PDB file of C-alpha atoms in Angstrom:
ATOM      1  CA  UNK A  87     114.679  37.790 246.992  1.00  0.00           C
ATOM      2  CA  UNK A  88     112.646  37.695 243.912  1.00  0.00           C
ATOM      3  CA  UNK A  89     115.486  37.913 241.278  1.00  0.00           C
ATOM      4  CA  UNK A  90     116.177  33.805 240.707  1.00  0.00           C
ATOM      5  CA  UNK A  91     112.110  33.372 239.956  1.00  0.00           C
ATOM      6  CA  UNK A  92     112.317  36.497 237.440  1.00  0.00           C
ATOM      7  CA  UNK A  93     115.635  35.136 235.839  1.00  0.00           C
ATOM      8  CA  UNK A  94     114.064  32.009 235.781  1.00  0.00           C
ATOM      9  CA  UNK A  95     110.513  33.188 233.821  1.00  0.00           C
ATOM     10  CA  UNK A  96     112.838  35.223 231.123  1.00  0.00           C
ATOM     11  CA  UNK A  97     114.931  31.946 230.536  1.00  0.00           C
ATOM     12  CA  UNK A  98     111.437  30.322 229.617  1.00  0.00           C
ATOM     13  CA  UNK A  99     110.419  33.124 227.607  1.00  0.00           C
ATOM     14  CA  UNK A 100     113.745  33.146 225.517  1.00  0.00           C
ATOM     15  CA  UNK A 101     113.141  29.159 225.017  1.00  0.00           C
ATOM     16  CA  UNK A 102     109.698  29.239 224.085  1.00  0.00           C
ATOM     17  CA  UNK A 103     110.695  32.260 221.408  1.00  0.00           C
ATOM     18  CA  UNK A 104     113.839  30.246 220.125  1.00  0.00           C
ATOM     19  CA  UNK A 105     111.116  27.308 219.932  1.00  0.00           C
ATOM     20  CA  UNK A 106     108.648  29.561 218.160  1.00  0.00           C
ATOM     21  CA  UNK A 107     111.530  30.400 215.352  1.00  0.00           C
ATOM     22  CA  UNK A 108     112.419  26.418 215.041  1.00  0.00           C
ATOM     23  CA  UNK A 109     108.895  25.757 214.319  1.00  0.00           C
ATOM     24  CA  UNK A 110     108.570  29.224 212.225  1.00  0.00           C
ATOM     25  CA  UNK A 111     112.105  28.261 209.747  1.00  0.00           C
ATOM     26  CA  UNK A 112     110.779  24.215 209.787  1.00  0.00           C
ATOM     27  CA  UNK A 113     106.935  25.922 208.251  1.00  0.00           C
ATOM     28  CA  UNK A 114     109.564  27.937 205.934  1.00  0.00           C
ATOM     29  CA  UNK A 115     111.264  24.370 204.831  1.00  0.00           C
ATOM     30  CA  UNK A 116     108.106  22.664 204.242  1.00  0.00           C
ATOM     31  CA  UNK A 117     106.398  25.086 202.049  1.00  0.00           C
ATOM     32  CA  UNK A 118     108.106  24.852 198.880  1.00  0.00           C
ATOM     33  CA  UNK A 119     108.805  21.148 198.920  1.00  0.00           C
ATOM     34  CA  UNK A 120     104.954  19.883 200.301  1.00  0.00           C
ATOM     35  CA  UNK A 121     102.006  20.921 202.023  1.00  0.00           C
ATOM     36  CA  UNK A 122     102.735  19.308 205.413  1.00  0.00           C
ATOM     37  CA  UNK A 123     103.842  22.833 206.911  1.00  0.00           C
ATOM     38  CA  UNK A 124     101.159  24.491 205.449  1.00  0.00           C
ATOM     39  CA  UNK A 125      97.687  25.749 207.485  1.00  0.00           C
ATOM     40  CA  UNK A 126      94.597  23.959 206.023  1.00  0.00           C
ATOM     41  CA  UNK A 127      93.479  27.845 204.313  1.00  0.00           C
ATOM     42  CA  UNK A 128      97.043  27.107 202.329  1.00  0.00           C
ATOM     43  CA  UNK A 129      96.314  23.896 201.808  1.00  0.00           C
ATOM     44  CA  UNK A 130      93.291  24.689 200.199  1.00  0.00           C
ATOM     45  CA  UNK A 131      94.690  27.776 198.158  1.00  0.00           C
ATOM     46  CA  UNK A 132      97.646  25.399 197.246  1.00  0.00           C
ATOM     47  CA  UNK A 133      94.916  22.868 195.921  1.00  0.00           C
ATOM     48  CA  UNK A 134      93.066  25.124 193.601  1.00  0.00           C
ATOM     49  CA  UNK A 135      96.534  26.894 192.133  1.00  0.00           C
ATOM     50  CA  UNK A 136      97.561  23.375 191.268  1.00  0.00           C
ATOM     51  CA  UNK A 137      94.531  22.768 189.850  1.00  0.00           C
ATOM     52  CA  UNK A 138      94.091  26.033 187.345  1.00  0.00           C
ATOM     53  CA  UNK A 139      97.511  24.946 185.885  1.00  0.00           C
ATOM     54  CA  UNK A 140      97.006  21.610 185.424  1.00  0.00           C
ATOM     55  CA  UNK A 141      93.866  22.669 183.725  1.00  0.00           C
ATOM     56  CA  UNK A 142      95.555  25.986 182.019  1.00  0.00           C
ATOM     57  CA  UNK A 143      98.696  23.425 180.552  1.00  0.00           C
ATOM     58  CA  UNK A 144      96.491  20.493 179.579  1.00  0.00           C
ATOM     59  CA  UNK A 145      94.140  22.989 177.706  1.00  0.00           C
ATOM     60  CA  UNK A 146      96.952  24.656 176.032  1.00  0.00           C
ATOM     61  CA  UNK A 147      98.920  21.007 175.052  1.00  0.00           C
ATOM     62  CA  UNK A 148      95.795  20.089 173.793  1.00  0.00           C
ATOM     63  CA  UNK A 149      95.395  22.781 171.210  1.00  0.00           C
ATOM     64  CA  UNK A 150      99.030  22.807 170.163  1.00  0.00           C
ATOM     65  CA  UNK A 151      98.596  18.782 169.655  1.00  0.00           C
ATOM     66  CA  UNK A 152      95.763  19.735 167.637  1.00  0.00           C
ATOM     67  CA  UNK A 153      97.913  22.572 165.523  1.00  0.00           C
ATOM     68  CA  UNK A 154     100.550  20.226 165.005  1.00  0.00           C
ATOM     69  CA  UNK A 155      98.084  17.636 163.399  1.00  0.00           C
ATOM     70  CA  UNK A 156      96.696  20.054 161.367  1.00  0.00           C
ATOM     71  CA  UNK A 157     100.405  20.906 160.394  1.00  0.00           C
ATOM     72  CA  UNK A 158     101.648  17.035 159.341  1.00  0.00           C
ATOM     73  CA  UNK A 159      98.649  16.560 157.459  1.00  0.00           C
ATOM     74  CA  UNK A 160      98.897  19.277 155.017  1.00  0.00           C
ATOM     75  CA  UNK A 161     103.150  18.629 154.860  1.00  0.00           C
ATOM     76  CA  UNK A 162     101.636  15.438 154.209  1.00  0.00           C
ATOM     77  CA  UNK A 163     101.309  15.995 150.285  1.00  0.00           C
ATOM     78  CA  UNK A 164      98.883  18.877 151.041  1.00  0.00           C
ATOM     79  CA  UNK A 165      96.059  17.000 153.021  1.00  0.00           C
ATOM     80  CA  UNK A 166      95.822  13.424 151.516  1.00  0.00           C
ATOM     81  CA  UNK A 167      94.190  11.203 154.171  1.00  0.00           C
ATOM     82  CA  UNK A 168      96.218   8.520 156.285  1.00  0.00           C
ATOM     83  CA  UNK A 169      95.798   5.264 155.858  1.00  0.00           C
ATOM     84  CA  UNK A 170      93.247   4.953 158.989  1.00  0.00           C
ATOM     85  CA  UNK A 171      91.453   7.736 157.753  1.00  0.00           C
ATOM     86  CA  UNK A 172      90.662   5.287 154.752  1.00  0.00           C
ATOM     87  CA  UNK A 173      90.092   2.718 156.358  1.00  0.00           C
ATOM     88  CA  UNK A 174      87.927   3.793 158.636  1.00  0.00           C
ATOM     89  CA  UNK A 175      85.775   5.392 155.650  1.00  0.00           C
ATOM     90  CA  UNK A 176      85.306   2.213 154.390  1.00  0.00           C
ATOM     91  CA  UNK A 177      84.347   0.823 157.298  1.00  0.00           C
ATOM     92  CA  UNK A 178      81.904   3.486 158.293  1.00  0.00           C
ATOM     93  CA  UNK A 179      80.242   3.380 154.353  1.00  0.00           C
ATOM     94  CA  UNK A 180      78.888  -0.635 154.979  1.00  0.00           C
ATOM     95  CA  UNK A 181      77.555   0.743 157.342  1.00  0.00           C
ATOM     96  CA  UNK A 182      75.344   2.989 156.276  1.00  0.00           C
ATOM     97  CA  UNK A 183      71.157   2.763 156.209  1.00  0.00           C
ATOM     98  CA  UNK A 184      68.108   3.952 157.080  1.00  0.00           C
ATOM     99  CA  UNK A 185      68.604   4.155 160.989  1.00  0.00           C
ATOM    100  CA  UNK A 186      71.801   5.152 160.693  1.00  0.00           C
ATOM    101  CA  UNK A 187      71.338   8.017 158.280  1.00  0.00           C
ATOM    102  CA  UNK A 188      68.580   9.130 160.948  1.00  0.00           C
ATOM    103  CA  UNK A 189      70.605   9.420 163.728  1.00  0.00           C
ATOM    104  CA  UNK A 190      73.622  10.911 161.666  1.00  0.00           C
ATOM    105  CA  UNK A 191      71.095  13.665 160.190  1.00  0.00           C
ATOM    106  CA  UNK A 192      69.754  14.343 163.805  1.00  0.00           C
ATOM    107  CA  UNK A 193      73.243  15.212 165.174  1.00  0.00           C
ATOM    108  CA  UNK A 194      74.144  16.961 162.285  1.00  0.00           C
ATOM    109  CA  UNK A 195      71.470  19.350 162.903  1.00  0.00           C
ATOM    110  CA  UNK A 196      71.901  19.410 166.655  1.00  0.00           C
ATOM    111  CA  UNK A 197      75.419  19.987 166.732  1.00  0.00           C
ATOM    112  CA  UNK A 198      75.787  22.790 164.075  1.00  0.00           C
ATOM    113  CA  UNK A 199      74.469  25.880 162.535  1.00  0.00           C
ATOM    114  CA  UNK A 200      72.111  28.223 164.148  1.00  0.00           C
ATOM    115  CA  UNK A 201      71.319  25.387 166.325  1.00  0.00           C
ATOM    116  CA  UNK A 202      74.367  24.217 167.288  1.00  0.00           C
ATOM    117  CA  UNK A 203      76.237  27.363 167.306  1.00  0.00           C
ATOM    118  CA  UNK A 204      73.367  30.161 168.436  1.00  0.00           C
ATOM    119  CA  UNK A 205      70.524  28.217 169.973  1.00  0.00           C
ATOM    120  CA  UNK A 206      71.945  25.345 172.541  1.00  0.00           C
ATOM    121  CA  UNK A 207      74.880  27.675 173.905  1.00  0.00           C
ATOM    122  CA  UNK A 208      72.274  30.445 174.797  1.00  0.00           C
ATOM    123  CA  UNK A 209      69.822  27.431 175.785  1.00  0.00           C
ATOM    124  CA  UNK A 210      71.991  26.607 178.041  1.00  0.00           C
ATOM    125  CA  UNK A 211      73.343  29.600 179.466  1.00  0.00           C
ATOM    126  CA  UNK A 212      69.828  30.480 179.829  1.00  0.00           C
ATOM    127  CA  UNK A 213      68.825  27.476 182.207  1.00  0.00           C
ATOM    128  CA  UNK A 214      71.916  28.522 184.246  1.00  0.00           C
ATOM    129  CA  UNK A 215      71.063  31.979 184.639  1.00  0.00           C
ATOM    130  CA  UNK A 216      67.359  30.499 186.198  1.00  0.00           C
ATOM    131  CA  UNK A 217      69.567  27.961 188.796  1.00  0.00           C
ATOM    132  CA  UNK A 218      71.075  31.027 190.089  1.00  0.00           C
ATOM    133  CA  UNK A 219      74.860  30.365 188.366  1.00  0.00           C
ATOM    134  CA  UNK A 220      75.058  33.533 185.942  1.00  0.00           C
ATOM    135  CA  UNK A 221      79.363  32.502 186.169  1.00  0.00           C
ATOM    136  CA  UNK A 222      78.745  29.345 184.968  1.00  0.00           C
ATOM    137  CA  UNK A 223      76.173  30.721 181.881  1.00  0.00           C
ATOM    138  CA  UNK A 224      79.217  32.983 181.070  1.00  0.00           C
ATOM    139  CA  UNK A 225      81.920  30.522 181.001  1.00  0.00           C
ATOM    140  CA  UNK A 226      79.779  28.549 178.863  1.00  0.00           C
ATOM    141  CA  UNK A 227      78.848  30.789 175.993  1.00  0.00           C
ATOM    142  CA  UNK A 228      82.487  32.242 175.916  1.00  0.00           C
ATOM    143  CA  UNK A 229      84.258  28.807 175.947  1.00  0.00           C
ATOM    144  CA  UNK A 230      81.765  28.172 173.038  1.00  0.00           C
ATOM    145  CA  UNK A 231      81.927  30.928 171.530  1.00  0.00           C
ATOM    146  CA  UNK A 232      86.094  31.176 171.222  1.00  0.00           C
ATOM    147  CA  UNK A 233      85.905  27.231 170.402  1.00  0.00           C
ATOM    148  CA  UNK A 234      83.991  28.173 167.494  1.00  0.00           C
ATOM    149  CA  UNK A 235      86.219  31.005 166.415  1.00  0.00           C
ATOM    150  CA  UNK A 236      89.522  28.754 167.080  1.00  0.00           C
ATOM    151  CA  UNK A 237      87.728  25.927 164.338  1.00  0.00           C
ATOM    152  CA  UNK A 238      87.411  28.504 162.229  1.00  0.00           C
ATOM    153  CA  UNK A 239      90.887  29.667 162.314  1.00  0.00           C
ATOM    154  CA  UNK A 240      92.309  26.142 161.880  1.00  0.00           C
ATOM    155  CA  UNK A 241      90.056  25.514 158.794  1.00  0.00           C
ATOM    156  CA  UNK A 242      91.054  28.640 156.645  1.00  0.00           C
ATOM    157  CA  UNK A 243      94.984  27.979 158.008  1.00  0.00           C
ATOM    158  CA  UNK A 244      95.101  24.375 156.453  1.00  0.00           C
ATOM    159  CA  UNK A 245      92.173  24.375 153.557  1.00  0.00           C
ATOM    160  CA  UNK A 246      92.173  20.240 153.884  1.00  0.00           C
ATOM    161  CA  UNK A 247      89.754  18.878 151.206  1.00  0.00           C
ATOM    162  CA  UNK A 248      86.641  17.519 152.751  1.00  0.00           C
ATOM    163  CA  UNK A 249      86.004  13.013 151.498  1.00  0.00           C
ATOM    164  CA  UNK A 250      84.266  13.433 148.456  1.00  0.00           C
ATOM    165  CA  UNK A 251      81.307  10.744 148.841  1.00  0.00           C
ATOM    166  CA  UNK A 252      79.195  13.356 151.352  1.00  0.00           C
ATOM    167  CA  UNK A 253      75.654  12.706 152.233  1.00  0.00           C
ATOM    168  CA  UNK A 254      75.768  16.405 153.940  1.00  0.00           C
ATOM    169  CA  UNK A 255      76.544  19.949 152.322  1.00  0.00           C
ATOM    170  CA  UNK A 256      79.515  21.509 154.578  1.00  0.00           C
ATOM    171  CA  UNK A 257      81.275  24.893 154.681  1.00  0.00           C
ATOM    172  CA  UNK A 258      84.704  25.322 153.380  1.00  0.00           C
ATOM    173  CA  UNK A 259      87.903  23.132 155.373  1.00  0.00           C
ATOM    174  CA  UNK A 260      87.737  19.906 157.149  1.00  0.00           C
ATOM    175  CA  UNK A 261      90.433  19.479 159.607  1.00  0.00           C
ATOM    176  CA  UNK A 262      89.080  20.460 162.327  1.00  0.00           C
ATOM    177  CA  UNK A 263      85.870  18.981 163.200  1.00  0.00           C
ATOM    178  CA  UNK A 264      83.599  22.290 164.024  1.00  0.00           C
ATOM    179  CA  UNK A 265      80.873  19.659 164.794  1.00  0.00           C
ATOM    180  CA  UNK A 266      82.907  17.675 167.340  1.00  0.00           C
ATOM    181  CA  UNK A 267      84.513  20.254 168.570  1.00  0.00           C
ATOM    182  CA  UNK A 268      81.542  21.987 169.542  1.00  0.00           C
ATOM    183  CA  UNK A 269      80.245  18.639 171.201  1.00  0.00           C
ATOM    184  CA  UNK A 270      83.472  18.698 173.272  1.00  0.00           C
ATOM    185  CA  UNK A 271      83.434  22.207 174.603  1.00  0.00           C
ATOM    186  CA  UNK A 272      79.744  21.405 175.666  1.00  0.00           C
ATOM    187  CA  UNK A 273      80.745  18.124 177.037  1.00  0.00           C
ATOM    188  CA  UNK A 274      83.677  19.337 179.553  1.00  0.00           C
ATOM    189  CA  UNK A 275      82.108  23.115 180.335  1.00  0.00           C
ATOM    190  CA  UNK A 276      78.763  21.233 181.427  1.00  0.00           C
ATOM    191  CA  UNK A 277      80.862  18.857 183.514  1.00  0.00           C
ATOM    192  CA  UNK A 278      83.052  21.575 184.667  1.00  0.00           C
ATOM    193  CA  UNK A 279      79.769  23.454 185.678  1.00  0.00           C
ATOM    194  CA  UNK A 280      78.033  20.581 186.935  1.00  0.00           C
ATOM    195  CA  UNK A 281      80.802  18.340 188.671  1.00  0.00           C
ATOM    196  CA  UNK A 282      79.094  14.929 188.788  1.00  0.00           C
ATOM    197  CA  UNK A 283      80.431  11.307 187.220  1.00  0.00           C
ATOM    198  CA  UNK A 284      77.264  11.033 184.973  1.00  0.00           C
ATOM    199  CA  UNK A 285      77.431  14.030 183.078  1.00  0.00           C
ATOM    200  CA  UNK A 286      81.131  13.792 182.602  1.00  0.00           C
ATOM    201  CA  UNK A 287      80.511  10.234 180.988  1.00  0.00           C
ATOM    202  CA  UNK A 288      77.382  11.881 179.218  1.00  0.00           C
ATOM    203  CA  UNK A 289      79.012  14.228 177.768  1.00  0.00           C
ATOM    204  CA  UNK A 290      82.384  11.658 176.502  1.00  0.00           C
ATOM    205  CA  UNK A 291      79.181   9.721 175.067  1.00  0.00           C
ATOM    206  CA  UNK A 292      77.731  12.591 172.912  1.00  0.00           C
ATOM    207  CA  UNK A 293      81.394  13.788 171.694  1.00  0.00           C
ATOM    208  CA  UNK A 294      82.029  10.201 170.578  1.00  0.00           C
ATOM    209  CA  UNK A 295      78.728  10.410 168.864  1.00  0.00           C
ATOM    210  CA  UNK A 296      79.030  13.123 167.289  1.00  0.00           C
ATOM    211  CA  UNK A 297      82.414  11.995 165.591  1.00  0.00           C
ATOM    212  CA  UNK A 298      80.998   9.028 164.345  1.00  0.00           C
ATOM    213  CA  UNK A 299      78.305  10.288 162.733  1.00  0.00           C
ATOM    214  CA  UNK A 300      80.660  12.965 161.015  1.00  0.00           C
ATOM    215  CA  UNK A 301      82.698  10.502 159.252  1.00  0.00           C
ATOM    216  CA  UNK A 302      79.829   8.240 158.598  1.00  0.00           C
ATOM    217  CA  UNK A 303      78.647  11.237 156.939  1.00  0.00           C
ATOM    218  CA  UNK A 304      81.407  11.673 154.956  1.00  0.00           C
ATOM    219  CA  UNK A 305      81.399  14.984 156.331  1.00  0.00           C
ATOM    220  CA  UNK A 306      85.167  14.370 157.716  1.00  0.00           C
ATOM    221  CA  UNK A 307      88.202  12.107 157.466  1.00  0.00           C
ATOM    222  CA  UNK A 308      88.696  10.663 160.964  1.00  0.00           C
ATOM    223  CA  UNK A 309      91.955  12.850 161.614  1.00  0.00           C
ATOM    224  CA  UNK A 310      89.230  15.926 161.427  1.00  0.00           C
ATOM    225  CA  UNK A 311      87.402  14.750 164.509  1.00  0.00           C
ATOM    226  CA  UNK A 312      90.648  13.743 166.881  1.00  0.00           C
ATOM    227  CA  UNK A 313      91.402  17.626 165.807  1.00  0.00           C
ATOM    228  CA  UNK A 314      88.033  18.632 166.473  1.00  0.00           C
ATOM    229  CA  UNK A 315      88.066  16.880 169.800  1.00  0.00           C
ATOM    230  CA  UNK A 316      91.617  18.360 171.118  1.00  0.00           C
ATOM    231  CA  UNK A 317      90.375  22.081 170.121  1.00  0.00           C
ATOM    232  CA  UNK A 318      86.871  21.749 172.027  1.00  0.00           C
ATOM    233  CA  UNK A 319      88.056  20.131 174.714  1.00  0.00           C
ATOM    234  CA  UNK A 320      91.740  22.566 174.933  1.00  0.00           C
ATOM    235  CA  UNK A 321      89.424  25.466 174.786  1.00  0.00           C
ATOM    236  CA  UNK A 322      86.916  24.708 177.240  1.00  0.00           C
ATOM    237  CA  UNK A 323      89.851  23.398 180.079  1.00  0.00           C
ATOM    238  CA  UNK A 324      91.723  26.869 179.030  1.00  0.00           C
ATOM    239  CA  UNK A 325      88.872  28.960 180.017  1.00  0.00           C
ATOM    240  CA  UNK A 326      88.374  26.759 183.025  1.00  0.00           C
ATOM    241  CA  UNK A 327      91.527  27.922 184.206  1.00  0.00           C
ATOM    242  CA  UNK A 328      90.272  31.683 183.759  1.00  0.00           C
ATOM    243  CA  UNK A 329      87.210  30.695 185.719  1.00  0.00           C
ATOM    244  CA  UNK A 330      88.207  28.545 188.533  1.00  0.00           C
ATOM    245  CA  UNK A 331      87.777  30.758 191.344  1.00  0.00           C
ATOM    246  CA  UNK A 332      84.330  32.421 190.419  1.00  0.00           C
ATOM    247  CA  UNK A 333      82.756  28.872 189.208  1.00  0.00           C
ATOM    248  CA  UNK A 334      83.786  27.175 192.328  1.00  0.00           C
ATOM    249  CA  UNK A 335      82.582  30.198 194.723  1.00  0.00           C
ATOM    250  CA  UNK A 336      79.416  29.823 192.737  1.00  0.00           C
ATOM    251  CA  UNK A 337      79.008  25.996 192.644  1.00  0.00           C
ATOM    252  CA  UNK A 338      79.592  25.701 196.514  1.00  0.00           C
ATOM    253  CA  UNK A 339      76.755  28.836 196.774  1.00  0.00           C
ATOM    254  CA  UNK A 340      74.292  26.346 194.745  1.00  0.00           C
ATOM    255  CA  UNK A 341      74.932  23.219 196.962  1.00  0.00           C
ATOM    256  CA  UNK A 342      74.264  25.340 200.325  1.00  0.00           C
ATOM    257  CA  UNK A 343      71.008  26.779 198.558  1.00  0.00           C
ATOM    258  CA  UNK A 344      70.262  23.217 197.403  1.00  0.00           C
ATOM    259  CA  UNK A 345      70.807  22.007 201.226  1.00  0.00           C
ATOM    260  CA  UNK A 346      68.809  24.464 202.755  1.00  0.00           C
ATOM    261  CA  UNK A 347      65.347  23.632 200.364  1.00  0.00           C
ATOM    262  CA  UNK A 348      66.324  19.877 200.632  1.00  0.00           C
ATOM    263  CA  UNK A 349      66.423  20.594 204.693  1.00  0.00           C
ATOM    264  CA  UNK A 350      63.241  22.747 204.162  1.00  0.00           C
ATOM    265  CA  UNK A 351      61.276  20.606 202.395  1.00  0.00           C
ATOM    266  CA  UNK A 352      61.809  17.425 204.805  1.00  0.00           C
ATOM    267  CA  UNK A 353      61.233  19.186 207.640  1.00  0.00           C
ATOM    268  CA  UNK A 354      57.747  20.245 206.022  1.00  0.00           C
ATOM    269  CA  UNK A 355      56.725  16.529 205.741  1.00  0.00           C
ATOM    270  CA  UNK A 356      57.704  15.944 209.279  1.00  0.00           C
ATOM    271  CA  UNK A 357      54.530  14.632 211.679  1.00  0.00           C
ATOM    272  CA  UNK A 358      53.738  16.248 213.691  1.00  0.00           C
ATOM    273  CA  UNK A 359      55.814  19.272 212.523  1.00  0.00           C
ATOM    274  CA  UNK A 360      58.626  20.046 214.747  1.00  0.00           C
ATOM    275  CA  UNK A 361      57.863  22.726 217.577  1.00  0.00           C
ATOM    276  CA  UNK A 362      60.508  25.274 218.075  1.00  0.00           C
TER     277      UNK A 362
END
């Protein structure tokens, strides 16, 4: 008496499995073309993949663009400047005075030799280690640290002659920029680090800075700082790549410690304090 009710339950069984493989093969079509198949834990995972290589090919085009510059400037009759690069050395020599030598002198100093090089990178990995981000002090002094070593590369592969009218002694090679290059692997690992609309435009304000004040120098032909800024800022969104996963575990750790003394400290000031 019982067999039409139990035919009846397996024939709802077998439609909610062939259901369950509909949906199942429809998650399978979705997947490789977009994300709207995919669990919000995918999503997510998706996110940050795309991410790293967006980071990991932009870093990577920008030191090749910066390679290939170095490359049609020395085919280039072995080094002799473009026109813009003399042009903009004339421009940048009327301009030239007493404020201007200040502030050129100052960023000289700040963005090279044991200062620049030794000092701020372990300054600043420093201050990170007492915030609590020991990932992010690592990804800064070896994106600094392999920036430097890439400028160095690039200057004893082309040799290009540094302008002659120099207010500054400088090493040997001027294509690329070590000074602006430096400034730019500062300027996107602190902004990598650090997240926040402000430091990013910061930190485009000090590179730009910096380049000025290396051709008004005469440290550099103009050329040397666009190579400068492609290696720092290649390097720096390379490593980023390398990095993703710790940094953003770590950044996320910060902003819930930062939450909970924010939360602490305002519930302190409350009157009269709240009774639990």
């Amino acid at each position: 008496m019982e067999r039409p009710n139990d035919d009846a339950a397996d024939a709802d069984a077998d439609a909610g499995a062939q259901d369950t493989a509909d949906s199942t093969r429809g998650l399978d079509r979705d997947a490789p073309g977009g994300a709207a198949g995919l669990l919000p834990a995918q999503r997510e995972r998706r996110a940050r993949t795309l991410g790293r290589r967006a980071a990991l090919t932009s870093g990577v085009a920008a030191v090749l663009a910066a390679v290939l510059l170095g490359a049609v400037i020395m085919i280039r009759q072995g080094g002799v400047p473009f026109e813009i690069d003399e042009e903009w050395a004339e421009e940048v020599l009327t301009l030239r005075g007493p404020f201007g030598d200040t502030v050129a002198l100052f960023m000289n100093w700040l963005g090279g030799g044991i200062v620049g090089v030794f000092l701020v990178p372990i300054g600043v990995a420093i201050v990170l280690l007492i915030m609590r981000r020991p990932w992010g002090a690592l990804y800064f002094i070896v994106a600094s640290a392999a920036s430097a070593g890439v400028v160095q590369l690039l200057k004893e592969w082309f040799g290009r002659a540094r302008p002659e009218d120099m207010l500054v002694t400088s090493d040997f090679g001027s294509f690329p920029s070590g000074h602006v290059a430096n400034a730019a692997t500062i300027s996107v690992a602190i902004g990598v680090i650090v997240p926040i609309l402000g430091v990013w435009i910061a930190g485009a304000a000090y590179t730009v800075l910096m380049a000025l004040t290396r051709t008004y120098l005469g440290a550099h032909w103009f050329t040397d700082t666009v190579g400068g800024l492609l290696v720092g800022a290649g390097v720096a969104l390379v490593l980023w790549a390398a990095f993703a996963v710790p940094l953003e575990r770590e950044r996320l750790a910060w902003i819930a410690r930062v939450s909970e003394r924010n939360a602490a400290r305002a519930q302190a000031h409350i009157t009269p304090p709240e009774r639990t």
